[in-house]
mmCIF file of C-alpha atoms and ligand atoms in Angstrom:
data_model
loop_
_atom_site.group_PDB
_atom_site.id
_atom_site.type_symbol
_atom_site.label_atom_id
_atom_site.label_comp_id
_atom_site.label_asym_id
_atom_site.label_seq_id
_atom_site.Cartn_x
_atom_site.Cartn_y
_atom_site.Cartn_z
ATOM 1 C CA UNK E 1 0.000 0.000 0.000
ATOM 2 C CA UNK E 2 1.493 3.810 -0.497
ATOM 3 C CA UNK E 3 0.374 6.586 1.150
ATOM 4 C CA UNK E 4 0.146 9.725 -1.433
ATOM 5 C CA UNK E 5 1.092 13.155 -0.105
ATOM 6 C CA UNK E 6 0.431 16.159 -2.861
ATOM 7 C CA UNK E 7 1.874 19.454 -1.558
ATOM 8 C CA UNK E 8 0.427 23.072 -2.085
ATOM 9 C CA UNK E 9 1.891 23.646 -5.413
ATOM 10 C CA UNK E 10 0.380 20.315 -7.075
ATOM 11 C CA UNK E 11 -2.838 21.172 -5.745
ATOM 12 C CA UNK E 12 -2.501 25.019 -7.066
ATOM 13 C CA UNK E 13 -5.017 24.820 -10.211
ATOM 14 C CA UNK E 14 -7.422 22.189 -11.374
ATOM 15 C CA UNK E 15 -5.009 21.399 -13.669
ATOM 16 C CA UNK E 16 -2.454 20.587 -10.782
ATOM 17 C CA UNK E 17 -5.742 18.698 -9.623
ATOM 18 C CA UNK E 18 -6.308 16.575 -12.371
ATOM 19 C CA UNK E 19 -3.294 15.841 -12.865
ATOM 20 C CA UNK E 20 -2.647 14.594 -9.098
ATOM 21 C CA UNK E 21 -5.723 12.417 -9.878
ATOM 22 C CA UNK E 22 -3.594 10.936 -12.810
ATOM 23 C CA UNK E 23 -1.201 9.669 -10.386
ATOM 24 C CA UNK E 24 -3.465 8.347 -7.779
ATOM 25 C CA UNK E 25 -5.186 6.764 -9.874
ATOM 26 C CA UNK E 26 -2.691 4.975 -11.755
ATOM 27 C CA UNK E 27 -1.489 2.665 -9.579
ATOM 28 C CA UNK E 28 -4.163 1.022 -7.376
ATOM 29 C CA UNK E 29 -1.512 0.331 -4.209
ATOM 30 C CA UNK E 30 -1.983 3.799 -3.470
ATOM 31 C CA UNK E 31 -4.818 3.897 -1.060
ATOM 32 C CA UNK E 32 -4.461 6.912 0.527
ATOM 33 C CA UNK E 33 -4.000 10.628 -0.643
ATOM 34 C CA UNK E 34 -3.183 13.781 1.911
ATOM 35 C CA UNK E 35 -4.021 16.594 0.407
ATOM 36 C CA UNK E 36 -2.323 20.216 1.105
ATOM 37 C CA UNK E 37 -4.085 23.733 0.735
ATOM 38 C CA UNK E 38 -3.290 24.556 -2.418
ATOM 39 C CA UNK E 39 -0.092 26.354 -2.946
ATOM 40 C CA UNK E 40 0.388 29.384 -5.490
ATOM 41 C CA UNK E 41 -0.698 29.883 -8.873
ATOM 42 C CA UNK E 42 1.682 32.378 -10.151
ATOM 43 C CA UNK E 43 4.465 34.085 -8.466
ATOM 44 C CA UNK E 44 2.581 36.950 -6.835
ATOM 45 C CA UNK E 45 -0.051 34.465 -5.861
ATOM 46 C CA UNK E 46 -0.524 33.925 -2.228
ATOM 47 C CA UNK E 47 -0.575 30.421 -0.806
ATOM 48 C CA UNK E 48 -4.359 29.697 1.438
ATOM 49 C CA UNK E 49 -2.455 29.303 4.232
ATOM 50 C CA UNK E 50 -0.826 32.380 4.550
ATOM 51 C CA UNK E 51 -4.505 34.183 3.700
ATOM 52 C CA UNK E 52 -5.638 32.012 6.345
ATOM 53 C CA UNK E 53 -2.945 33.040 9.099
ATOM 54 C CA UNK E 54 -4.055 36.355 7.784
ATOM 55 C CA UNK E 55 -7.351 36.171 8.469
ATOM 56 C CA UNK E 56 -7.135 34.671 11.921
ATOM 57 C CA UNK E 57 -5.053 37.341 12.430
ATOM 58 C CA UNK E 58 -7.689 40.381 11.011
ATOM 59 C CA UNK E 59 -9.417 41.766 13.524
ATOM 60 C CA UNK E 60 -11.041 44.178 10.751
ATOM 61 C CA UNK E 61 -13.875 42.854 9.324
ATOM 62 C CA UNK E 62 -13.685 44.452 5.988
ATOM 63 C CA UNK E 63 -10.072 42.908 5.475
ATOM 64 C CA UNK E 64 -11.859 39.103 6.538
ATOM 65 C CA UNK E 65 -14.389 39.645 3.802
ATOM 66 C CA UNK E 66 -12.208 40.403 1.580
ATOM 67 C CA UNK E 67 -9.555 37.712 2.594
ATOM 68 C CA UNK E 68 -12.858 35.360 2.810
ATOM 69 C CA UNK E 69 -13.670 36.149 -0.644
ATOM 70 C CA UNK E 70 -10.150 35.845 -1.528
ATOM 71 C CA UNK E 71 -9.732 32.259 -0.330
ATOM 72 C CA UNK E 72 -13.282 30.885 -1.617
ATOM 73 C CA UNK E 73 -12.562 32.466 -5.088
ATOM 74 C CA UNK E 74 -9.366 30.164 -5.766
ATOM 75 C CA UNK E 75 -11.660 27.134 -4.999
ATOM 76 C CA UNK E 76 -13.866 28.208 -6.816
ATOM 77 C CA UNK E 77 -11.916 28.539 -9.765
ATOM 78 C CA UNK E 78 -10.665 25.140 -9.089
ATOM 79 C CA UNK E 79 -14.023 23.302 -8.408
ATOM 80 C CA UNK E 80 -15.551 24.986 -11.417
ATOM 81 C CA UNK E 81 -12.822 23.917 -13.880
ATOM 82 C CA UNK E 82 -13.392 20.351 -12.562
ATOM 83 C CA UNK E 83 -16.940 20.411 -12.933
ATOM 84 C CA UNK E 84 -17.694 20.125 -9.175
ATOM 85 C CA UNK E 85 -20.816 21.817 -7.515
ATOM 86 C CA UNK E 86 -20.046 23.221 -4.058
ATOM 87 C CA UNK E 87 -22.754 21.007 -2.746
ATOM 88 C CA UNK E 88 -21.208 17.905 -3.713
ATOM 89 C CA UNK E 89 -18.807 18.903 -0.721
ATOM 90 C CA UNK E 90 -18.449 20.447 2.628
ATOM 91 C CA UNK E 91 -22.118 19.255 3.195
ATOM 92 C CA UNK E 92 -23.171 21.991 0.680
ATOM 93 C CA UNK E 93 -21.801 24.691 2.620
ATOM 94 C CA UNK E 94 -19.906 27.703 0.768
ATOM 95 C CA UNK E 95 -16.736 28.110 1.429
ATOM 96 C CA UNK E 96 -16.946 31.645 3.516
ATOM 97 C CA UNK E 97 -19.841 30.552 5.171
ATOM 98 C CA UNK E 98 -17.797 27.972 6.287
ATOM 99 C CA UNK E 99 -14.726 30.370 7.373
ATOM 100 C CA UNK E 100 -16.912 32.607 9.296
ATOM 101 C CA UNK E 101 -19.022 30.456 10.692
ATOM 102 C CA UNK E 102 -15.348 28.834 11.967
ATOM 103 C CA UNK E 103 -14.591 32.875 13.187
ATOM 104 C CA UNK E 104 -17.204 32.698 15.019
ATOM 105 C CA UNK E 105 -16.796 29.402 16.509
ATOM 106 C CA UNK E 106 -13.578 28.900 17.664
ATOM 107 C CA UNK E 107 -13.257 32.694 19.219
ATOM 108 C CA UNK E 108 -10.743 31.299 21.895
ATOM 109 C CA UNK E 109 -8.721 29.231 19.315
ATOM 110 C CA UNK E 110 -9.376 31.209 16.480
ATOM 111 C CA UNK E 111 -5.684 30.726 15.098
ATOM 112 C CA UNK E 112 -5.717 26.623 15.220
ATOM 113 C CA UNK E 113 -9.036 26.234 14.044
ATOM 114 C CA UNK E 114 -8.854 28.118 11.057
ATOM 115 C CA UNK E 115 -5.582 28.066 9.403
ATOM 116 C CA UNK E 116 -5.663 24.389 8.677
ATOM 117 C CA UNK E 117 -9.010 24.613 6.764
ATOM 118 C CA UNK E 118 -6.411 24.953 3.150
ATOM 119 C CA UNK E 119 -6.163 20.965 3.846
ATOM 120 C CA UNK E 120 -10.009 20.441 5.010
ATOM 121 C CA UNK E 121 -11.005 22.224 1.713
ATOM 122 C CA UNK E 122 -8.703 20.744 -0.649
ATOM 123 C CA UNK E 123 -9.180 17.337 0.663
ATOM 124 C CA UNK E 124 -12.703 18.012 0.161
ATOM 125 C CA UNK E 125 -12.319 18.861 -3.686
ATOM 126 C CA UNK E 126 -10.127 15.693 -4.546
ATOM 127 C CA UNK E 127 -12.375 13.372 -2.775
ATOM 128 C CA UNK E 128 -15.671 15.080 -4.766
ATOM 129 C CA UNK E 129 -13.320 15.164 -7.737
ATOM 130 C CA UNK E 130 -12.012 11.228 -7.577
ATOM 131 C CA UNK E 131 -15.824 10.694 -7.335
ATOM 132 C CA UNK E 132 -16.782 12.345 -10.299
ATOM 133 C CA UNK E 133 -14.490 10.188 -12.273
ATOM 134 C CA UNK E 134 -16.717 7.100 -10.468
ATOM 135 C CA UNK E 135 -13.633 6.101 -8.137
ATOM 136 C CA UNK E 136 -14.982 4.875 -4.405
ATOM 137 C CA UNK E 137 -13.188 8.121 -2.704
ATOM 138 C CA UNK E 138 -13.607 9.247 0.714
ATOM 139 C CA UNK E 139 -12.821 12.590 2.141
ATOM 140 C CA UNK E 140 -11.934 11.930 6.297
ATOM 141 C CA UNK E 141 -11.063 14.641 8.076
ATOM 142 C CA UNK E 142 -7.934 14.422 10.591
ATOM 143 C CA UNK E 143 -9.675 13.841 13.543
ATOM 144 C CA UNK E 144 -12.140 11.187 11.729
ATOM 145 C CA UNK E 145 -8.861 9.294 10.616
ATOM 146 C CA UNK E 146 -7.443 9.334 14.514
ATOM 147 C CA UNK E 147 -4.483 11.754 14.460
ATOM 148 C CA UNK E 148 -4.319 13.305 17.688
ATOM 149 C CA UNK E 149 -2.124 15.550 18.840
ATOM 150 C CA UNK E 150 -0.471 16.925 21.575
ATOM 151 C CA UNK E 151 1.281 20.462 22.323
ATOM 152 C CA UNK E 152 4.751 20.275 23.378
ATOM 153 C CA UNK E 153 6.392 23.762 24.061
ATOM 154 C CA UNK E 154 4.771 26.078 21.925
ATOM 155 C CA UNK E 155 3.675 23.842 19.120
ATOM 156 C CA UNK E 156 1.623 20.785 18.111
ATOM 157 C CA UNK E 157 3.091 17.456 17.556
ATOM 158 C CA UNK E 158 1.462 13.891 16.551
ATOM 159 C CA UNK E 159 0.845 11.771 19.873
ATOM 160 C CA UNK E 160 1.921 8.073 19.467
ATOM 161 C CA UNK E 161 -1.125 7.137 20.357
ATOM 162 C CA UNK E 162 -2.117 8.215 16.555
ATOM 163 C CA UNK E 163 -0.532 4.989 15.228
ATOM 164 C CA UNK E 164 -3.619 2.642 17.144
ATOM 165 C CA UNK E 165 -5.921 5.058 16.728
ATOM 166 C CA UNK E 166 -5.472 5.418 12.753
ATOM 167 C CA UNK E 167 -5.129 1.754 12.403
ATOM 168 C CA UNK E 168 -8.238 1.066 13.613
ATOM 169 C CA UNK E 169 -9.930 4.025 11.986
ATOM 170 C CA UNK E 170 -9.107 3.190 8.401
ATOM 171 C CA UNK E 171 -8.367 -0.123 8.344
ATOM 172 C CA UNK E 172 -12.337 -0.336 8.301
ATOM 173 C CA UNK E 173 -13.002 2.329 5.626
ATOM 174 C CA UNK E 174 -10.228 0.864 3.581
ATOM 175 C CA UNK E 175 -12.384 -2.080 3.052
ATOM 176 C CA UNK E 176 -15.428 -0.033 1.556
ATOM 177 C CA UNK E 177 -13.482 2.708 -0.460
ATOM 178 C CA UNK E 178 -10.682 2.889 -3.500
ATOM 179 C CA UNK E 179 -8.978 5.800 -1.780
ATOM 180 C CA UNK E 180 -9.376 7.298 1.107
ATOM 181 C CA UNK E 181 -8.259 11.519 1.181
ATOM 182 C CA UNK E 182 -7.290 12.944 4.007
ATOM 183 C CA UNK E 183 -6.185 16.302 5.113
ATOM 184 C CA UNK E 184 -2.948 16.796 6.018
ATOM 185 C CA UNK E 185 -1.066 19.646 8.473
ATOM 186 C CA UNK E 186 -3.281 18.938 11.277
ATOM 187 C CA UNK E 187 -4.907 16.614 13.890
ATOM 188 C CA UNK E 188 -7.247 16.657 16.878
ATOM 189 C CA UNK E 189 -6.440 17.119 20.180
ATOM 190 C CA UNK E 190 -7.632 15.262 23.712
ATOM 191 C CA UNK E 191 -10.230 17.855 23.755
ATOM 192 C CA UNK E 192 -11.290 17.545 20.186
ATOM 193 C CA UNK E 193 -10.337 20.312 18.941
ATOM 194 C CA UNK E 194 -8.479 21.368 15.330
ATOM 195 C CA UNK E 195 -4.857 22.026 16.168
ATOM 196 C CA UNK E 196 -2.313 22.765 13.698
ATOM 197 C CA UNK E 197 1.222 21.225 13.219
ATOM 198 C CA UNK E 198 4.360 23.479 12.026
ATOM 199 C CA UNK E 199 4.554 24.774 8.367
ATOM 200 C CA UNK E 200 4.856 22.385 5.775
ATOM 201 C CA UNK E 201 3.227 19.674 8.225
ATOM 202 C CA UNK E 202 1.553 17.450 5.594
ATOM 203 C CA UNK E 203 4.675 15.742 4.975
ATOM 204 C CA UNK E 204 4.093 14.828 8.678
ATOM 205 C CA UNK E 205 0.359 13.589 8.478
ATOM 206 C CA UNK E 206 1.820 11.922 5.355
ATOM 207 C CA UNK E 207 4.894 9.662 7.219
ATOM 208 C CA UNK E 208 2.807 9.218 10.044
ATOM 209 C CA UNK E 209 -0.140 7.475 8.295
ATOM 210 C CA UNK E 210 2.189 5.593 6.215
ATOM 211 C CA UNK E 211 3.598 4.061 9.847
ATOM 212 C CA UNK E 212 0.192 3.433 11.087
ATOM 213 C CA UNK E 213 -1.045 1.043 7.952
ATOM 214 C CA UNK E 214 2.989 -0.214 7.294
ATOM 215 C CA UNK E 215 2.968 1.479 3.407
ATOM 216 C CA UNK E 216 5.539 3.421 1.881
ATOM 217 C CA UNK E 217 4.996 6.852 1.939
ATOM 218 C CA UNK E 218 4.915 9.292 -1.316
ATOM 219 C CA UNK E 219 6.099 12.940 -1.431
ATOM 220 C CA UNK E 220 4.569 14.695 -4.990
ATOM 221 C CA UNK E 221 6.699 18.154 -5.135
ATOM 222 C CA UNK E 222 7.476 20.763 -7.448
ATOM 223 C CA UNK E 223 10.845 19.063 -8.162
ATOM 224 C CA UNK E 224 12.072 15.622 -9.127
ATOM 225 C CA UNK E 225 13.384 14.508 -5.819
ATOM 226 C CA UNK E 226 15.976 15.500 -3.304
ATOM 227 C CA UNK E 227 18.573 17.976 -4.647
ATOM 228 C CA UNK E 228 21.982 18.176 -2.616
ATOM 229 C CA UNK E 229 21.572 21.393 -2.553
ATOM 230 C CA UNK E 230 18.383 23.870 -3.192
ATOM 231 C CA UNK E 231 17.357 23.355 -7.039
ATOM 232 C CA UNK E 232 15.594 26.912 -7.740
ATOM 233 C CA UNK E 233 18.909 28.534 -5.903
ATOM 234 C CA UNK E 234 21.451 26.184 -8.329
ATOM 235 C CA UNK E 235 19.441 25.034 -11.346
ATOM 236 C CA UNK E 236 22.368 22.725 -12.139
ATOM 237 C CA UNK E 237 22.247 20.678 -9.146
ATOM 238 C CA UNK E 238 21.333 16.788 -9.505
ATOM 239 C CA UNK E 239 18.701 14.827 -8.108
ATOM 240 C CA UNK E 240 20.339 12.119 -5.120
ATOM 241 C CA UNK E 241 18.531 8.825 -6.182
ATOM 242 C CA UNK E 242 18.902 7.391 -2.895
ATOM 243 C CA UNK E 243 19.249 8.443 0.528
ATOM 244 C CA UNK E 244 19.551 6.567 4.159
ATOM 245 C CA UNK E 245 17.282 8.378 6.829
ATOM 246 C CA UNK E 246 19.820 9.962 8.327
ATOM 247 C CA UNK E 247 20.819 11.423 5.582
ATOM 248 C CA UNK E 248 17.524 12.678 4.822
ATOM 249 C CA UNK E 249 17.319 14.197 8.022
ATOM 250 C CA UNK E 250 20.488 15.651 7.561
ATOM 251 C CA UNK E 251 18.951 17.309 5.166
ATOM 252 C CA UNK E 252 16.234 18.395 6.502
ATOM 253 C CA UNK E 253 17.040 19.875 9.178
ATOM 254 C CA UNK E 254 19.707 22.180 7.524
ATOM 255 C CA UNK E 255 16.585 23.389 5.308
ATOM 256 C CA UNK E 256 16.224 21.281 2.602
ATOM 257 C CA UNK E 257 12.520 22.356 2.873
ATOM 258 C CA UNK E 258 11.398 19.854 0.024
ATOM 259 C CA UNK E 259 10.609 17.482 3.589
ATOM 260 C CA UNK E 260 9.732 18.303 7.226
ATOM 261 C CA UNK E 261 12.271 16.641 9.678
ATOM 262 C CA UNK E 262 9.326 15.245 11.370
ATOM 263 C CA UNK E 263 8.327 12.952 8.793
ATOM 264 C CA UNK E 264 11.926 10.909 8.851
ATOM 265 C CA UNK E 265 11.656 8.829 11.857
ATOM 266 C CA UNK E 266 8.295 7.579 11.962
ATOM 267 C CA UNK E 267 9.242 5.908 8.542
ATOM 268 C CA UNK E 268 12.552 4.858 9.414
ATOM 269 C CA UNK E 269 11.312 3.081 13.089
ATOM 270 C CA UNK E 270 9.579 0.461 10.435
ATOM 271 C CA UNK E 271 11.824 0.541 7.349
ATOM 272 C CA UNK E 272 9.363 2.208 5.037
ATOM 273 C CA UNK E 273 10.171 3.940 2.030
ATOM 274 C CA UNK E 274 9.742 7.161 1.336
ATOM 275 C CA UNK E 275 9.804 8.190 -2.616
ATOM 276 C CA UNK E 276 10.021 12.110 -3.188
ATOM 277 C CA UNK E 277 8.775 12.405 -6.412
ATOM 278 C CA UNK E 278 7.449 15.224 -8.732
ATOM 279 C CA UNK E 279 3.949 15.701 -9.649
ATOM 280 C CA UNK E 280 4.990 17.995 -13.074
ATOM 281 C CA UNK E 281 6.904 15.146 -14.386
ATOM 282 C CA UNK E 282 5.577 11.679 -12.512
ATOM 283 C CA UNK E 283 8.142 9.890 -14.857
ATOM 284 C CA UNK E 284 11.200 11.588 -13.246
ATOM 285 C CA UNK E 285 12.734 8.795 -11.240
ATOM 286 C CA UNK E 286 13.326 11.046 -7.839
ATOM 287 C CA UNK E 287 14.518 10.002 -4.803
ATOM 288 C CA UNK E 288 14.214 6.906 -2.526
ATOM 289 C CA UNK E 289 14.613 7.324 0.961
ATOM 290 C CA UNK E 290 15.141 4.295 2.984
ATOM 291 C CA UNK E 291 17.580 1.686 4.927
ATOM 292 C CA UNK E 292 21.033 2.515 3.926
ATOM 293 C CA UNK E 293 20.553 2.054 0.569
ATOM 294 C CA UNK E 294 23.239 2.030 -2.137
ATOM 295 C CA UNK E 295 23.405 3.708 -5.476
HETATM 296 P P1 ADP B 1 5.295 21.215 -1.312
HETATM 297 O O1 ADP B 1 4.349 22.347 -1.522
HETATM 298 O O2 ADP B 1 5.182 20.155 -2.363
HETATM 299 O O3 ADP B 1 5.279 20.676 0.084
HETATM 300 P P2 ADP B 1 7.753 22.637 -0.659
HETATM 301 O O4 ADP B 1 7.847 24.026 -1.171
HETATM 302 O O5 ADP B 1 7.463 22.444 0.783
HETATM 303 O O6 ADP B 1 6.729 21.851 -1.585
HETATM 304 O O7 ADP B 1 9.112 21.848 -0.981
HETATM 305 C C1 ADP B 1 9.592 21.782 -2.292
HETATM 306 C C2 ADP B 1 10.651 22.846 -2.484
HETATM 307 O O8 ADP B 1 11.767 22.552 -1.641
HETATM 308 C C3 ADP B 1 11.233 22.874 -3.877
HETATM 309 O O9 ADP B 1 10.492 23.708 -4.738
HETATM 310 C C4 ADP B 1 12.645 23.393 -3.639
HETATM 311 O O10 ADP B 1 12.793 24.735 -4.031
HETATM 312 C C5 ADP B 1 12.835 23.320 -2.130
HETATM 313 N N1 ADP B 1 14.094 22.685 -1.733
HETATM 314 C C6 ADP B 1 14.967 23.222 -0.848
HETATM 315 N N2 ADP B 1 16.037 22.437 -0.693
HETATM 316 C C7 ADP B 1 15.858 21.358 -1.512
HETATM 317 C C8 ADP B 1 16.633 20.193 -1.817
HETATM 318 N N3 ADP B 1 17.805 19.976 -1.229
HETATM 319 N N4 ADP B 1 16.113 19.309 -2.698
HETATM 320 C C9 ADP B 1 14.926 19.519 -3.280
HETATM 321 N N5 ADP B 1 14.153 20.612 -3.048
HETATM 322 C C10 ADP B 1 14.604 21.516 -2.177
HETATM 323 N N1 LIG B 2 -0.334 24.255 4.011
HETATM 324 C C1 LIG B 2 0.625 24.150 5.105
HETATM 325 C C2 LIG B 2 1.778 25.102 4.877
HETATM 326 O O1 LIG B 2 1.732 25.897 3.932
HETATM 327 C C3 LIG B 2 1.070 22.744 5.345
HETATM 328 C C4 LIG B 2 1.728 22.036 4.195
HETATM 329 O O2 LIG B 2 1.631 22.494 3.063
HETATM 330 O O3 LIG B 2 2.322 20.978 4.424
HETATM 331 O O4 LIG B 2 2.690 25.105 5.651
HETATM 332 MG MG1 MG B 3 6.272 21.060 1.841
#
């Protein structure tokens, strides 16, 4: 079984969309997708997370409408191109109802609860999208799927107890369903509520599922696999076709953003793989991450 993680620039347009679709759908070992808010479209675009942070932020309420409107009108431009009503998701409720009804809600924990609704969104649209093309999908949200989390410090991490809990949460849906999407960059915790992980934490959700139901664990980036150094900064660097988990972590923690650090270990405690591949060109060969492996 693989787990699919798309990040915010393959889930930018429909087109990014579709063709994230392509690869899910291509290979029927991959079971489950986590889905990213969708990234940007064009340079001067601005990723829905950051609008998000924004808005949780605004305490002006023309600024939220117009970040509100900002945020539902780049799903709408996505959901439209792929031929998806807004009631075939989100229980039929429009997007910036949804975000200020969430305002509203979550007045205490404003912050958490809204700036991980990119994922809960885009999650939404593949799962409505994967069943327009007449594939079993399944949107399940975080908390549905059993991630729980736990603040240590000043920021959310995945509780161990997530492995159990998502084991016996999808096991049971895997039977009925083709794919099961799920939102990444954020969990429940003890008391239920929406809590965020750190920036870029789909990568997390992404290694973490992949250790609850032993599968390997796919990355789809912007760029065909781990570079040694930063490939937009040195166009002429070369992709490393394999890497041990150390050296991945290595990496990672020096700021080789295309992973979080996070997602490492939970795939290396049980061997998995982890492919970084990218979703522009699905036949680049990219990198495999796993136990010391040799060229
Ligand atoms: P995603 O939205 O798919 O999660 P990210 O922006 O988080 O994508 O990560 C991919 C980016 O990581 C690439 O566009 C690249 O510029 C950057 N990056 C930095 N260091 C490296 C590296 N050593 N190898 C590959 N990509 C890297
Ligand atoms: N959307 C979140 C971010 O921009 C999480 C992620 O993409 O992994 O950080
Ligand atoms: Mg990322």
């Amino acid at each position: 079984m693989l787990v699919a993680k798309f990040g915010g620039t393959s889930l930018a347009t429909a087109t990014r969309f579709r063709q994230a679709a392509a690869i899910l759908t291509a290979d029927s070992n991959r079971r489950i997708c986590v889905c990213s808010a969708p990234g940007k479209r064009f340079p001067q675009d601005r990723k829905i997370t950051d609008l998000l942070i924004d808005l949780a932020y605004s305490q002006d309420e023309e600024k939220s409408l117009l970040l509100r409107q900002e945020i539902e009108a780049h799903f709408q431009e996505i959901t439209e191109e792929l031929g998806i009503r807004q009631a075939d998701m989100l229980h039929g409720q429009r997007i910036s109802e949804r975000l200020k009804a969430e305002e509203k809600d979550l007045s205490v924990d404003r912050y958490d609860g809204l700036i991980a609704l990119g994922e809960v969104f885009s999650a939404s649209v593949m799962a409505a999208y994967l069943c327009k093309l007449g594939y079993r999908a399944k949107f399940v949200g975080a908390g549905q799927a059993g991630i729980l989390v736990h603040k240590i410090g000043d920021h959310y991490h995945m509780h161990e107890d997530s492995l159990n809990r998502v084991r016996d949460q999808l096991w049971p849906l895997l039977e009925g369903y083709d794919l099961l999407v799920i939102p990444g960059f954020y969990g429940r915790d003890f008391e239920g509520k929406r809590r965020p992980l750190s920036r870029g934490g789909s990568d997390v959700t992404a290694a973490w599922l992949s250790a609850a139901l032993q599968a390997d664990c796919e990355i789809w980036t912007d760029v065909s696999g781990v570079f040694v150094t930063d490939p937009r900064v040195h166009p002429a660097a070369q992709p490393l076709p394999y890497l041990s988990y150390g050296q991945m972590l290595e990496m990672a923690e020096q700021g080789a953003s295309v992973l979080h650090p996070e997602a490492v270990w939970p795939l290396q405690a049980q061997e998995l793989k982890l492919y970084v591949k990218n979703s522009f060109h699905p036949e680049d060969k990219g990198s495999v991450v796993g136990p010391n492996l040799h060229p």
